[in-house]
Coordinates of C-alpha atoms (C1' of nucleotides) in Angstrom, one line a residue:
Chain A
M429 CA -1.5 -23.6 -0.7
S430 CA 0.3 -25.8 1.7
I431 CA -1.7 -27.1 4.6
K432 CA 1.3 -27.2 6.8
P433 CA 1.5 -24.5 9.3
A434 CA 3.7 -21.7 8.0
R435 CA 6.2 -19.8 10.1
T436 CA 6.7 -16.3 8.8
R437 CA 8.6 -13.3 10.0
I438 CA 8.8 -9.6 9.5
A439 CA 12.3 -8.5 10.0
P440 CA 12.7 -4.8 9.9
S441 CA 15.7 -2.9 10.9
P442 CA 15.2 -0.1 13.4
T443 CA 16.7 2.6 11.3
G444 CA 13.8 5.0 10.8
H445 CA 10.1 5.4 10.7
M446 CA 8.0 2.3 10.0
H447 CA 7.1 2.3 6.4
L448 CA 4.0 1.3 4.6
G449 CA 5.9 -1.3 2.7
T450 CA 6.9 -3.0 6.0
A451 CA 3.3 -3.0 7.0
R452 CA 2.3 -4.7 3.8
V453 CA 4.9 -7.5 4.1
A454 CA 3.9 -7.9 7.7
L455 CA 0.3 -8.2 6.7
Y456 CA 1.0 -10.9 4.1
D457 CA 3.2 -12.7 6.7
Y458 CA 0.4 -12.5 9.2
L459 CA -2.2 -13.7 6.7
L460 CA -0.2 -16.7 5.6
A461 CA 0.5 -17.7 9.2
K462 CA -3.1 -17.4 10.3
K463 CA -4.4 -19.1 7.2
T464 CA -2.2 -22.1 7.8
G465 CA -2.4 -22.1 11.6
G466 CA 1.3 -21.2 11.9
Q467 CA 3.1 -18.4 13.6
F468 CA 4.0 -14.8 12.7
I469 CA 7.2 -13.6 14.2
L470 CA 8.8 -10.2 14.7
R471 CA 12.6 -10.1 14.5
I472 CA 14.6 -6.9 14.9
E473 CA 17.6 -6.7 12.5
D474 CA 19.7 -4.2 14.4
T475 CA 23.2 -5.3 13.4
D476 CA 24.1 -1.9 12.0
L477 CA 24.9 -0.1 15.1
K478 CA 25.6 3.1 13.3
R479 CA 22.2 3.3 11.7
T480 CA 20.1 2.1 14.6
V481 CA 17.9 5.0 15.8
P482 CA 16.5 5.1 19.3
G483 CA 12.8 4.5 19.5
A484 CA 12.5 3.0 16.0
E485 CA 12.1 -0.5 17.4
Q486 CA 9.3 0.7 19.7
E487 CA 7.7 2.4 16.7
I488 CA 7.7 -0.9 14.8
M489 CA 6.0 -2.8 17.7
D490 CA 3.5 0.0 18.2
G491 CA 2.8 0.1 14.5
L492 CA 2.2 -3.6 14.2
R493 CA -0.1 -3.5 17.2
W494 CA -2.1 -0.5 16.0
L495 CA -2.6 -2.4 12.7
G496 CA -3.7 -5.4 14.7
L497 CA -1.0 -7.6 13.3
Q498 CA 0.0 -9.1 16.6
Y499 CA 3.0 -11.3 16.4
D500 CA 3.3 -14.7 18.1
E501 CA 6.9 -14.3 18.9
G502 CA 9.1 -11.2 19.2
P503 CA 11.4 -9.2 21.4
D504 CA 8.8 -8.1 23.8
V505 CA 6.6 -11.2 23.8
G506 CA 9.3 -13.9 23.8
G507 CA 9.1 -17.3 22.2
K508 CA 11.2 -20.4 22.2
Y509 CA 13.3 -19.4 19.2
G510 CA 14.6 -16.2 20.8
P511 CA 16.3 -13.9 21.3
Y512 CA 14.5 -11.9 18.6
R513 CA 16.9 -9.1 18.4
Q514 CA 20.0 -9.8 16.3
T515 CA 22.4 -7.9 18.5
E516 CA 21.6 -10.4 21.2
R517 CA 22.5 -13.3 18.9
R518 CA 26.1 -12.4 18.0
E519 CA 27.6 -15.7 19.3
I520 CA 25.2 -17.6 17.1
Y521 CA 26.4 -15.9 14.0
Q522 CA 30.0 -16.2 15.0
A523 CA 29.6 -19.9 15.5
H524 CA 28.0 -20.2 12.1
A525 CA 30.6 -18.1 10.4
K526 CA 33.2 -20.4 11.9
I527 CA 31.3 -23.5 10.5
L528 CA 31.4 -22.0 7.1
V529 CA 35.2 -21.3 7.3
E530 CA 35.8 -24.8 8.5
K531 CA 33.7 -26.2 5.6
G532 CA 35.8 -24.1 3.2
H533 CA 32.9 -21.9 2.2
A534 CA 34.2 -18.7 3.8
Y535 CA 37.5 -17.2 4.8
P536 CA 38.9 -14.4 6.9
C537 CA 39.8 -11.2 5.1
F538 CA 42.2 -8.7 6.4
C539 CA 41.8 -6.0 3.8
T540 CA 41.3 -2.6 5.2
P541 CA 38.4 -0.3 4.2
D542 CA 40.9 2.0 2.7
R543 CA 42.4 -0.7 0.5
L544 CA 38.9 -1.8 -0.5
E545 CA 37.9 1.6 -1.4
K546 CA 41.0 2.2 -3.6
M547 CA 40.5 -1.2 -5.2
R548 CA 36.9 -0.2 -6.1
Q549 CA 38.1 3.1 -7.6
D550 CA 40.7 1.3 -9.8
Q551 CA 38.1 -1.1 -11.0
M552 CA 35.7 1.6 -11.9
K553 CA 38.5 3.4 -13.7
R554 CA 39.1 0.3 -15.7
K555 CA 35.3 0.0 -16.3
E556 CA 35.2 -3.3 -14.4
N557 CA 32.4 -4.2 -12.1
P558 CA 33.3 -3.4 -8.5
H559 CA 34.0 -6.6 -6.7
Y560 CA 36.3 -8.0 -4.1
D561 CA 39.5 -9.1 -5.8
G562 CA 40.1 -12.2 -3.8
T563 CA 43.4 -11.2 -2.2
C564 CA 42.7 -12.9 1.1
R565 CA 40.8 -15.8 -0.5
K566 CA 44.3 -16.9 -1.6
L567 CA 45.7 -16.9 1.9
S568 CA 46.5 -20.3 3.3
P569 CA 44.4 -21.4 6.2
D570 CA 47.5 -21.5 8.4
E571 CA 48.5 -18.0 7.6
A572 CA 45.0 -16.7 8.0
A573 CA 44.8 -18.4 11.4
R574 CA 48.1 -16.9 12.5
R575 CA 47.0 -13.4 11.6
V576 CA 43.7 -13.8 13.4
A577 CA 45.6 -15.1 16.4
N578 CA 47.8 -12.0 16.2
G579 CA 44.8 -9.8 16.8
E580 CA 44.6 -8.4 13.3
P581 CA 41.2 -7.0 12.5
Y582 CA 39.3 -9.2 10.0
T583 CA 36.0 -9.9 8.4
I584 CA 34.7 -13.2 7.2
R585 CA 33.8 -13.4 3.5
F586 CA 31.7 -15.9 1.7
K587 CA 33.6 -17.9 -0.9
M588 CA 31.5 -17.5 -4.0
P589 CA 32.2 -20.0 -6.8
Y590 CA 33.9 -18.3 -9.7
E591 CA 32.5 -20.6 -12.3
G592 CA 29.0 -21.7 -13.2
V593 CA 25.6 -20.3 -12.4
T594 CA 23.3 -20.2 -9.4
V595 CA 19.7 -21.0 -9.9
A596 CA 17.5 -19.6 -7.2
H597 CA 13.8 -20.2 -7.1
D598 CA 11.4 -17.4 -6.3
H599 CA 7.8 -18.4 -5.8
L600 CA 6.4 -15.6 -7.9
R601 CA 9.1 -15.3 -10.5
G602 CA 10.3 -18.8 -11.0
D603 CA 13.9 -19.8 -11.5
I604 CA 16.3 -16.9 -11.5
T605 CA 19.6 -17.8 -13.0
T606 CA 22.7 -15.8 -12.3
E607 CA 26.3 -16.3 -13.4
N608 CA 28.5 -16.7 -10.4
K609 CA 31.1 -14.4 -11.7
Q610 CA 28.5 -11.6 -11.3
L611 CA 28.5 -12.3 -7.6
N612 CA 30.9 -11.1 -5.0
D613 CA 32.7 -12.5 -2.0
Y614 CA 30.4 -10.7 0.3
V615 CA 31.3 -9.9 3.9
L616 CA 29.4 -12.2 6.3
L617 CA 30.9 -11.1 9.6
K618 CA 32.1 -7.5 10.1
T619 CA 35.1 -6.4 12.0
D620 CA 33.0 -5.5 15.0
G621 CA 32.0 -9.2 15.2
L622 CA 28.4 -8.5 14.1
P623 CA 27.0 -10.2 11.0
T624 CA 25.8 -8.5 7.9
Y625 CA 22.2 -9.1 6.8
H626 CA 23.3 -11.9 4.5
L627 CA 24.5 -14.1 7.3
A628 CA 22.2 -13.0 10.0
A629 CA 19.0 -13.4 8.1
I630 CA 19.9 -16.8 6.7
V631 CA 21.0 -18.2 10.0
D632 CA 18.0 -16.8 11.8
D633 CA 15.5 -17.9 9.2
H634 CA 16.9 -21.4 9.6
E635 CA 17.2 -21.4 13.4
M636 CA 13.7 -19.9 13.8
E637 CA 12.3 -22.5 11.3
I638 CA 10.9 -19.9 9.0
T639 CA 9.1 -21.6 6.1
H640 CA 8.3 -18.7 3.9
V641 CA 10.5 -15.7 3.5
M642 CA 8.6 -12.7 2.1
R643 CA 10.7 -9.5 1.5
G644 CA 11.1 -6.7 -0.9
S645 CA 12.4 -7.1 -4.3
E646 CA 15.5 -5.0 -3.4
W647 CA 16.8 -8.3 -2.1
L648 CA 16.7 -9.9 -5.6
G649 CA 20.2 -8.8 -6.3
T650 CA 21.7 -10.8 -3.4
F651 CA 19.2 -13.5 -3.6
P652 CA 21.7 -15.9 -5.3
L653 CA 24.1 -15.2 -2.5
H654 CA 21.6 -16.1 0.1
V655 CA 20.7 -19.3 -1.6
N656 CA 24.4 -20.2 -1.8
I657 CA 24.8 -19.6 1.9
V658 CA 21.8 -21.8 2.7
R659 CA 23.3 -24.5 0.5
A660 CA 26.7 -24.1 2.0
F661 CA 25.2 -24.9 5.3
G662 CA 23.4 -27.8 3.8
W663 CA 20.0 -26.6 5.0
D664 CA 16.6 -26.8 3.4
E665 CA 15.5 -23.6 1.7
P666 CA 12.4 -21.7 2.7
V667 CA 9.9 -20.7 0.1
W668 CA 11.2 -17.4 -1.2
I669 CA 8.8 -14.6 -2.2
H670 CA 10.1 -11.3 -3.4
L671 CA 7.4 -8.7 -3.3
S672 CA 7.4 -5.7 -5.6
V673 CA 8.2 -2.3 -4.3
F674 CA 5.8 0.6 -4.0
L675 CA 6.3 3.4 -6.5
K676 CA 5.4 7.0 -6.0
P677 CA 1.9 8.1 -7.2
S678 CA 3.2 9.1 -10.6
G679 CA 4.7 5.6 -11.0
K680 CA 8.1 7.0 -11.7
G681 CA 10.5 5.8 -9.2
K682 CA 10.0 4.9 -5.5
M683 CA 8.8 7.2 -2.8
S684 CA 11.5 9.7 -1.9
K685 CA 11.8 12.1 1.0
R686 CA 10.3 14.7 -1.2
E687 CA 7.2 12.7 -2.1
A688 CA 6.8 11.7 1.5
A689 CA 6.7 15.4 2.4
Q690 CA 4.3 16.2 -0.4
A691 CA 2.0 13.4 0.7
M692 CA 2.0 14.8 4.3
K693 CA 0.9 18.2 2.9
D694 CA -2.0 16.5 1.2
G695 CA -3.0 14.7 4.3
Y696 CA -1.5 11.4 3.6
S697 CA 1.6 9.5 4.7
I698 CA 3.7 6.5 4.0
F699 CA 4.6 6.2 7.6
I700 CA 2.4 4.1 9.9
K701 CA 2.9 6.3 12.9
D702 CA 1.2 9.2 11.0
M703 CA -1.8 7.2 9.9
Q704 CA -3.8 7.4 13.1
E705 CA -3.2 11.1 13.5
L706 CA -4.4 11.7 10.0
G707 CA -7.6 9.8 10.8
F708 CA -7.0 6.6 9.0
T709 CA -8.1 3.3 10.4
P710 CA -6.1 0.1 10.6
E711 CA -8.8 -1.6 8.6
G712 CA -8.6 1.0 5.8
V713 CA -4.8 1.0 5.7
L714 CA -4.6 -2.8 5.7
N715 CA -7.2 -3.3 3.0
W716 CA -5.6 -0.6 0.9
S717 CA -2.0 -1.8 1.1
A718 CA -3.1 -5.5 0.8
L719 CA -4.4 -4.8 -2.7
M720 CA -1.2 -3.3 -4.0
G721 CA 0.5 -6.5 -5.0
W722 CA -2.3 -9.0 -4.4
G723 CA -4.8 -9.8 -7.1
V724 CA -8.2 -10.4 -5.7
S725 CA -10.7 -10.7 -8.6
E726 CA -13.7 -9.0 -7.1
D727 CA -15.4 -7.5 -4.1
D728 CA -12.2 -6.2 -2.7
V729 CA -13.5 -4.6 0.5
M730 CA -12.3 -7.0 3.1
T731 CA -11.8 -7.3 6.8
V732 CA -8.6 -9.0 8.0
S733 CA -10.5 -12.2 8.7
Q734 CA -11.9 -12.2 5.2
M735 CA -8.4 -11.6 3.9
V736 CA -7.2 -14.6 5.8
D737 CA -9.8 -16.7 4.1
R738 CA -8.9 -15.5 0.6
F739 CA -5.2 -15.2 0.9
T740 CA -2.9 -17.4 -1.1
I741 CA 0.7 -16.8 -2.0
D742 CA -0.1 -17.7 -5.5
S743 CA -2.2 -14.7 -6.0
L744 CA 0.6 -12.2 -5.1
T745 CA 1.8 -10.2 -8.0
P746 CA 5.4 -9.4 -9.0
S747 CA 5.1 -6.0 -10.7
P748 CA 5.8 -2.7 -9.0
A749 CA 2.7 -0.8 -7.8
A750 CA 2.2 3.0 -7.8
I751 CA 0.8 4.3 -4.5
N752 CA -2.7 5.7 -5.0
F753 CA -3.8 7.7 -2.0
Q754 CA -7.3 8.3 -3.3
K755 CA -7.9 4.6 -3.0
L756 CA -6.8 4.8 0.7
D757 CA -9.6 7.3 1.2
H758 CA -12.0 5.0 -0.4
F759 CA -11.1 2.0 1.7
N760 CA -11.0 4.1 4.9
A761 CA -14.4 5.6 4.3
T762 CA -15.9 2.2 3.4
H763 CA -14.6 0.5 6.5
I764 CA -15.8 3.4 8.7
R765 CA -19.3 2.7 7.3
L766 CA -18.9 -0.9 8.4
F767 CA -18.2 -0.1 12.0
T768 CA -20.9 -0.4 14.6
T769 CA -22.1 2.9 16.2
E770 CA -20.5 2.0 19.5
D771 CA -17.2 1.1 17.9
L772 CA -17.1 4.3 15.9
A773 CA -18.0 6.3 18.9
A774 CA -15.0 5.0 20.7
R775 CA -12.8 5.7 17.7
L776 CA -14.1 9.2 17.2
K777 CA -14.0 10.4 20.8
P778 CA -10.2 11.0 20.8
Y779 CA -10.5 13.3 17.8
F780 CA -13.1 15.5 19.5
T781 CA -11.1 15.5 22.7
R782 CA -8.0 16.5 20.7
E783 CA -10.0 19.5 19.5
G784 CA -10.7 20.5 23.1
L785 CA -14.4 19.5 22.9
N786 CA -16.3 18.1 25.8
V787 CA -18.0 15.0 24.5
N788 CA -21.4 14.0 25.7
D789 CA -21.6 10.3 25.1
E790 CA -25.3 10.2 24.6
V791 CA -25.1 12.9 22.0
L792 CA -22.1 11.2 20.4
L793 CA -24.1 8.0 19.9
K794 CA -27.0 9.9 18.4
M795 CA -25.0 11.9 16.0
I796 CA -22.9 9.1 14.6
P797 CA -25.6 7.7 12.2
L798 CA -25.9 11.2 10.8
I799 CA -22.2 11.7 10.0
R800 CA -21.0 8.2 9.4
E801 CA -21.3 8.0 5.6
R802 CA -19.8 11.5 5.3
L803 CA -16.5 10.6 6.9
V804 CA -13.6 9.8 4.8
T805 CA -11.1 10.0 7.6
L806 CA -12.0 9.8 11.3
D807 CA -10.9 13.4 11.9
D808 CA -13.6 14.5 9.5
C809 CA -15.9 14.2 12.5
I810 CA -14.7 17.6 13.6
S811 CA -15.8 19.4 10.5
F812 CA -19.1 17.6 10.4
G813 CA -20.0 17.4 14.0
A814 CA -18.1 19.7 16.3
F815 CA -21.2 21.9 16.6
F816 CA -23.0 19.2 18.5
F817 CA -20.6 19.7 21.4
R818 CA -20.3 23.4 21.4
E819 CA -22.3 25.8 23.5
N820 CA -22.6 28.4 20.8
V821 CA -21.8 28.5 17.1
A822 CA -20.3 31.4 15.2
P823 CA -21.6 31.5 11.7
N824 CA -20.3 33.9 9.1
L825 CA -22.7 36.7 8.3
E826 CA -22.5 36.1 4.6
D827 CA -23.3 32.5 5.0
L828 CA -26.4 33.4 7.0
I829 CA -27.8 35.6 4.3
A830 CA -30.1 33.6 2.1
K831 CA -29.1 33.1 -1.5
G832 CA -30.4 35.8 -3.8
L833 CA -31.6 37.9 -0.9
D834 CA -30.1 40.5 1.4
A835 CA -29.7 40.7 5.2
K836 CA -33.0 42.6 5.6
Q837 CA -35.0 40.0 3.7
T838 CA -33.3 37.2 5.5
V839 CA -34.2 38.7 8.9
E840 CA -37.9 38.4 7.8
I841 CA -37.3 34.7 7.0
A842 CA -35.4 34.2 10.2
R843 CA -38.2 35.6 12.4
R844 CA -40.8 33.6 10.7
V845 CA -38.7 30.4 11.1
Y846 CA -38.2 31.2 14.8
Q847 CA -41.9 31.7 15.3
I848 CA -42.8 28.4 13.6
L849 CA -40.3 26.5 15.6
A850 CA -41.0 28.2 18.9
A851 CA -44.6 27.2 18.4
Q852 CA -43.8 23.5 18.4
P853 CA -44.0 21.5 21.6
D854 CA -40.7 19.8 20.7
I855 CA -38.1 20.1 18.0
S856 CA -38.4 16.7 16.5
H857 CA -37.9 16.1 12.8
E858 CA -41.5 15.0 12.3
R859 CA -42.8 18.1 14.1
C860 CA -40.6 20.8 12.4
E861 CA -40.2 19.9 8.8
P862 CA -43.9 20.0 7.7
P863 CA -44.7 23.5 8.9
L864 CA -41.4 24.8 7.6
R865 CA -42.1 23.3 4.2
A866 CA -45.6 24.8 4.3
Y867 CA -44.0 28.2 4.9
V868 CA -41.6 27.7 2.0
E869 CA -44.6 26.9 -0.2
E870 CA -46.7 29.9 0.8
S871 CA -43.8 32.4 0.8
G872 CA -42.7 31.5 -2.7
L873 CA -39.1 31.2 -1.4
N874 CA -37.1 28.1 -2.3
V875 CA -36.2 25.4 0.0
N876 CA -32.5 26.2 0.1
Q877 CA -33.1 29.8 1.1
V878 CA -35.1 28.8 4.2
F879 CA -33.3 25.6 5.1
G880 CA -30.0 27.1 4.2
F881 CA -30.4 29.9 6.7
L882 CA -31.6 27.5 9.4
R883 CA -28.7 25.2 8.7
V884 CA -26.1 28.0 9.1
A885 CA -27.9 29.5 12.1
T886 CA -28.1 26.2 14.1
T887 CA -25.0 24.4 13.0
G888 CA -22.8 27.4 12.2
Q889 CA -21.8 25.9 8.9
K890 CA -23.0 25.7 5.3
V891 CA -22.3 22.0 5.0
S892 CA -23.7 19.8 7.7
P893 CA -25.4 16.5 8.5
P894 CA -29.2 16.4 7.7
L895 CA -30.7 19.6 9.1
F896 CA -33.8 18.4 11.1
E897 CA -32.1 15.3 12.5
S898 CA -29.3 17.5 13.6
M899 CA -31.6 20.1 15.2
E900 CA -33.3 17.3 17.1
I901 CA -30.0 16.3 18.7
I902 CA -28.9 19.9 19.4
G903 CA -32.1 20.3 21.3
R904 CA -34.9 22.9 21.4
E905 CA -33.4 25.4 23.7
T906 CA -30.1 25.5 22.0
C907 CA -31.6 25.7 18.6
L908 CA -33.9 28.6 19.4
R909 CA -31.1 30.4 21.1
R910 CA -28.8 30.0 18.1
I911 CA -31.5 31.3 15.8
Q912 CA -32.0 34.3 18.0
N913 CA -28.2 35.0 17.8
A914 CA -28.4 34.7 14.1
I915 CA -31.3 37.2 14.0
A916 CA -29.3 39.6 16.1
M917 CA -26.4 39.3 13.7
L918 CA -28.6 40.0 10.7
E919 CA -30.3 42.9 12.3
K920 CA -26.9 44.6 13.0
A921 CA -25.8 44.1 9.4
Chain O
rG1325 C1' 28.6 0.6 -17.3
rC1326 C1' 27.2 -4.4 -15.7
rC1327 C1' 23.5 -7.7 -13.5
rC1328 C1' 18.6 -9.0 -12.1
rC1329 C1' 13.3 -8.2 -12.1
rC1330 C1' 8.7 -6.3 -14.2
rA1331 C1' 5.2 -4.9 -18.4
rU1332 C1' -3.5 -5.5 -19.3
rC1333 C1' -7.9 1.0 -18.8
rG1334 C1' -4.8 7.3 -15.6
rU1335 C1' -4.0 3.8 -11.0
rC1336 C1' -4.6 -1.2 -8.4
rU1337 C1' -5.7 -5.6 -10.7
rA1338 C1' -8.7 -10.4 -13.0
rG1339 C1' -7.2 -13.3 -17.0
rU1340 C1' -2.6 -19.5 -16.8
rG1341 C1' -4.1 -21.0 -25.6
rG1342 C1' -10.4 -20.8 -27.6
rC1343 C1' -15.4 -18.9 -22.2
rC1344 C1' -12.2 -12.0 -23.9
rC1345 C1' -14.7 -7.3 -29.9
rA1346 C1' -10.8 -8.4 -22.2
rG1347 C1' -14.0 -8.5 -16.1
rG1348 C1' -13.8 -5.8 -11.2
rA1349 C1' -12.2 -1.7 -8.0
rC1350 C1' -10.5 3.5 -7.4
rG1351 C1' -10.6 7.9 -10.0
rA1352 C1' -13.3 10.7 -14.2
rG1353 C1' -18.0 12.0 -16.7
rG1354 C1' -23.6 11.7 -17.0
rC1355 C1' -28.4 10.6 -14.9
rC1356 C1' -31.6 9.4 -10.6
rC1357 C1' -32.4 10.4 -5.4
rU1358 C1' -32.1 15.0 -2.4
rC1359 C1' -32.7 20.5 2.8
rU1360 C1' -26.4 21.3 2.1
rC1361 C1' -22.5 17.7 1.9
rA1362 C1' -22.1 12.7 1.4
rA1363 C1' -23.9 7.9 0.8
rG1364 C1' -26.7 4.8 -2.5
rG1365 C1' -28.7 3.3 -7.5
rC1366 C1' -28.2 3.3 -12.9
rC1367 C1' -25.2 4.4 -17.2
rU1368 C1' -20.6 6.1 -20.1
rA1369 C1' -15.6 6.8 -21.6
rA1370 C1' -11.0 4.2 -20.7
rA1371 C1' -6.1 -1.0 -21.5
rC1372 C1' -3.6 -6.3 -23.7
rC1373 C1' 4.1 -1.5 -25.0
rG1374 C1' 6.3 -2.6 -30.2
rG1375 C1' 8.1 -6.3 -33.7
rG1376 C1' 8.9 -11.2 -35.0
rA1377 C1' 8.0 -16.7 -34.0
rU1378 C1' 5.0 -21.1 -32.4
rU1379 C1' -0.2 -22.6 -33.2
rC1380 C1' -6.2 -24.0 -36.7
rG1381 C1' -6.3 -20.2 -32.8
rA1382 C1' -2.3 -15.8 -28.3
rA1383 C1' -3.4 -10.7 -23.5
rU1384 C1' -2.0 -15.7 -22.3
rU1385 C1' 4.1 -19.6 -24.9
rC1386 C1' 9.2 -18.3 -27.0
rC1387 C1' 12.8 -14.6 -28.9
rC1388 C1' 14.3 -9.5 -29.9
rG1389 C1' 13.5 -4.5 -29.0
rU1390 C1' 11.5 -0.5 -26.0
rG1391 C1' 10.0 1.4 -21.4
rG1392 C1' 9.9 1.2 -16.1
rG1393 C1' 11.9 -0.6 -11.5
rG1394 C1' 15.7 -2.7 -8.3
rG1395 C1' 20.7 -3.9 -7.3
rC1396 C1' 26.2 -3.7 -7.9
rA1397 C1' 28.9 -1.7 0.8
rC1398 C1' 32.5 -4.3 6.8
rC1399 C1' 23.6 -0.8 5.0
rA1400 C1' 19.6 -3.4 5.6

RNA sequence: GCCCCCAUCGUCUAGUGGCCCAGGACGAGGCCCUCUCAAGGCCUAAACCGGGAUUCGAAUUCCCGUGGGGGCACCA
């Protein structure tokens, strides 16, 4: 691990919802920057005007902030390497494209999309690899300049060597050798004057002094191109790290729209914006995604600061990883148990409020220790603890009836239980459990028959936090009233 | 079709020639604890894709298959 401060960047394009994969790369970028005392940068790659969707940029910024991956430089925070939105940097790319043309590494191309498309069709028909045929590469500089001056629309293409090989070095995969004839004269600058990714990313990474480029392995195909562009400029290369992609849970192929929809049905998502709503925590999501593609030998529950301590780019893994949502549950639940009561209270409150419940802060603080280890997602607090904040509960009659008994027999139990509890000066755990246990003993009933009734009567549900601790929080008056209601229900049955 | 990448339990991974009859985590199963549900504790099953080669010795190196993934745009 280099001790020199690293400058890393996450460079998403605002073309849709922020994906889990983006979050993971951002996390690694963040970890490396923090570990080395460097900077983590957000750059928006919005050069495809047709695909840019309104709000997507904001979603990315919100997503990063929600995750706690605050960038040191970016469109909305500034920085001395700005602007951080590529559409605001078009002159920079045009100037650089010009440099490449002047150095003989690029050339203007006047071929129309129609001609290109026809050319491609012909090549396919002849079973050749689709590639630019080099028509405009043969143009003399003078003629090219004349046609440009004439106002003819043109693109700038990179002049890829026809012969030889390009050796590009990836930190995780070693040297990757590609025959140059496999490569293409890619377009660097489009007719609209905006750059393609290939030019924009390379220029920006250099201009912004990015030291480590982490990106998805879908860029491996054009990796040799990028390396050639850097070399054509005569610049130093960053450390390149191509991360593997995420596969769908079955491991067969990457996540598609269909899988994303299925995940949503199961209460999961691959989009960051959904995570909070589904009750996931930044800690859980981060810890989970960190471990897909990063090999940590043991004790893999980590906070972000622990991740910073342990992170090295050498421990990243190159193989594709299947998404495993069960593991998300595990990490989420584990982190929830690590939160302080106060912290958890603040995080839970919005979910209760969302449910239309009026939260009493004192009660909230008291009930949290009871439900904490039962929560997998934050919104589970509703099913486990909504009854704490309701005036009345509405149990099902069949749940109320003790197992193996009928309504009539249960009424007997209920009355007895009421009597016992009403006789207590308070409804504390210490006070209530012993006499109730004694009653179970002498009546010959089993614990679940008695406690089960009480649980359903007081909480309204069959599954709840520990009974006596819960009753203590619910309070004497409310408990007794709820038991009375239950008795009334049973009597009517 | 062509090119590139990847390959250890079902899944995520540790392992950089002997420490490995392969370790951890999730998940699964069992037991304990127990007022429900959890949590927790203990235990079990579960993997080096196949074939060659190098070596005294290979999960670890090299070849060839096979499988999987990605790419072949004036998209990123």
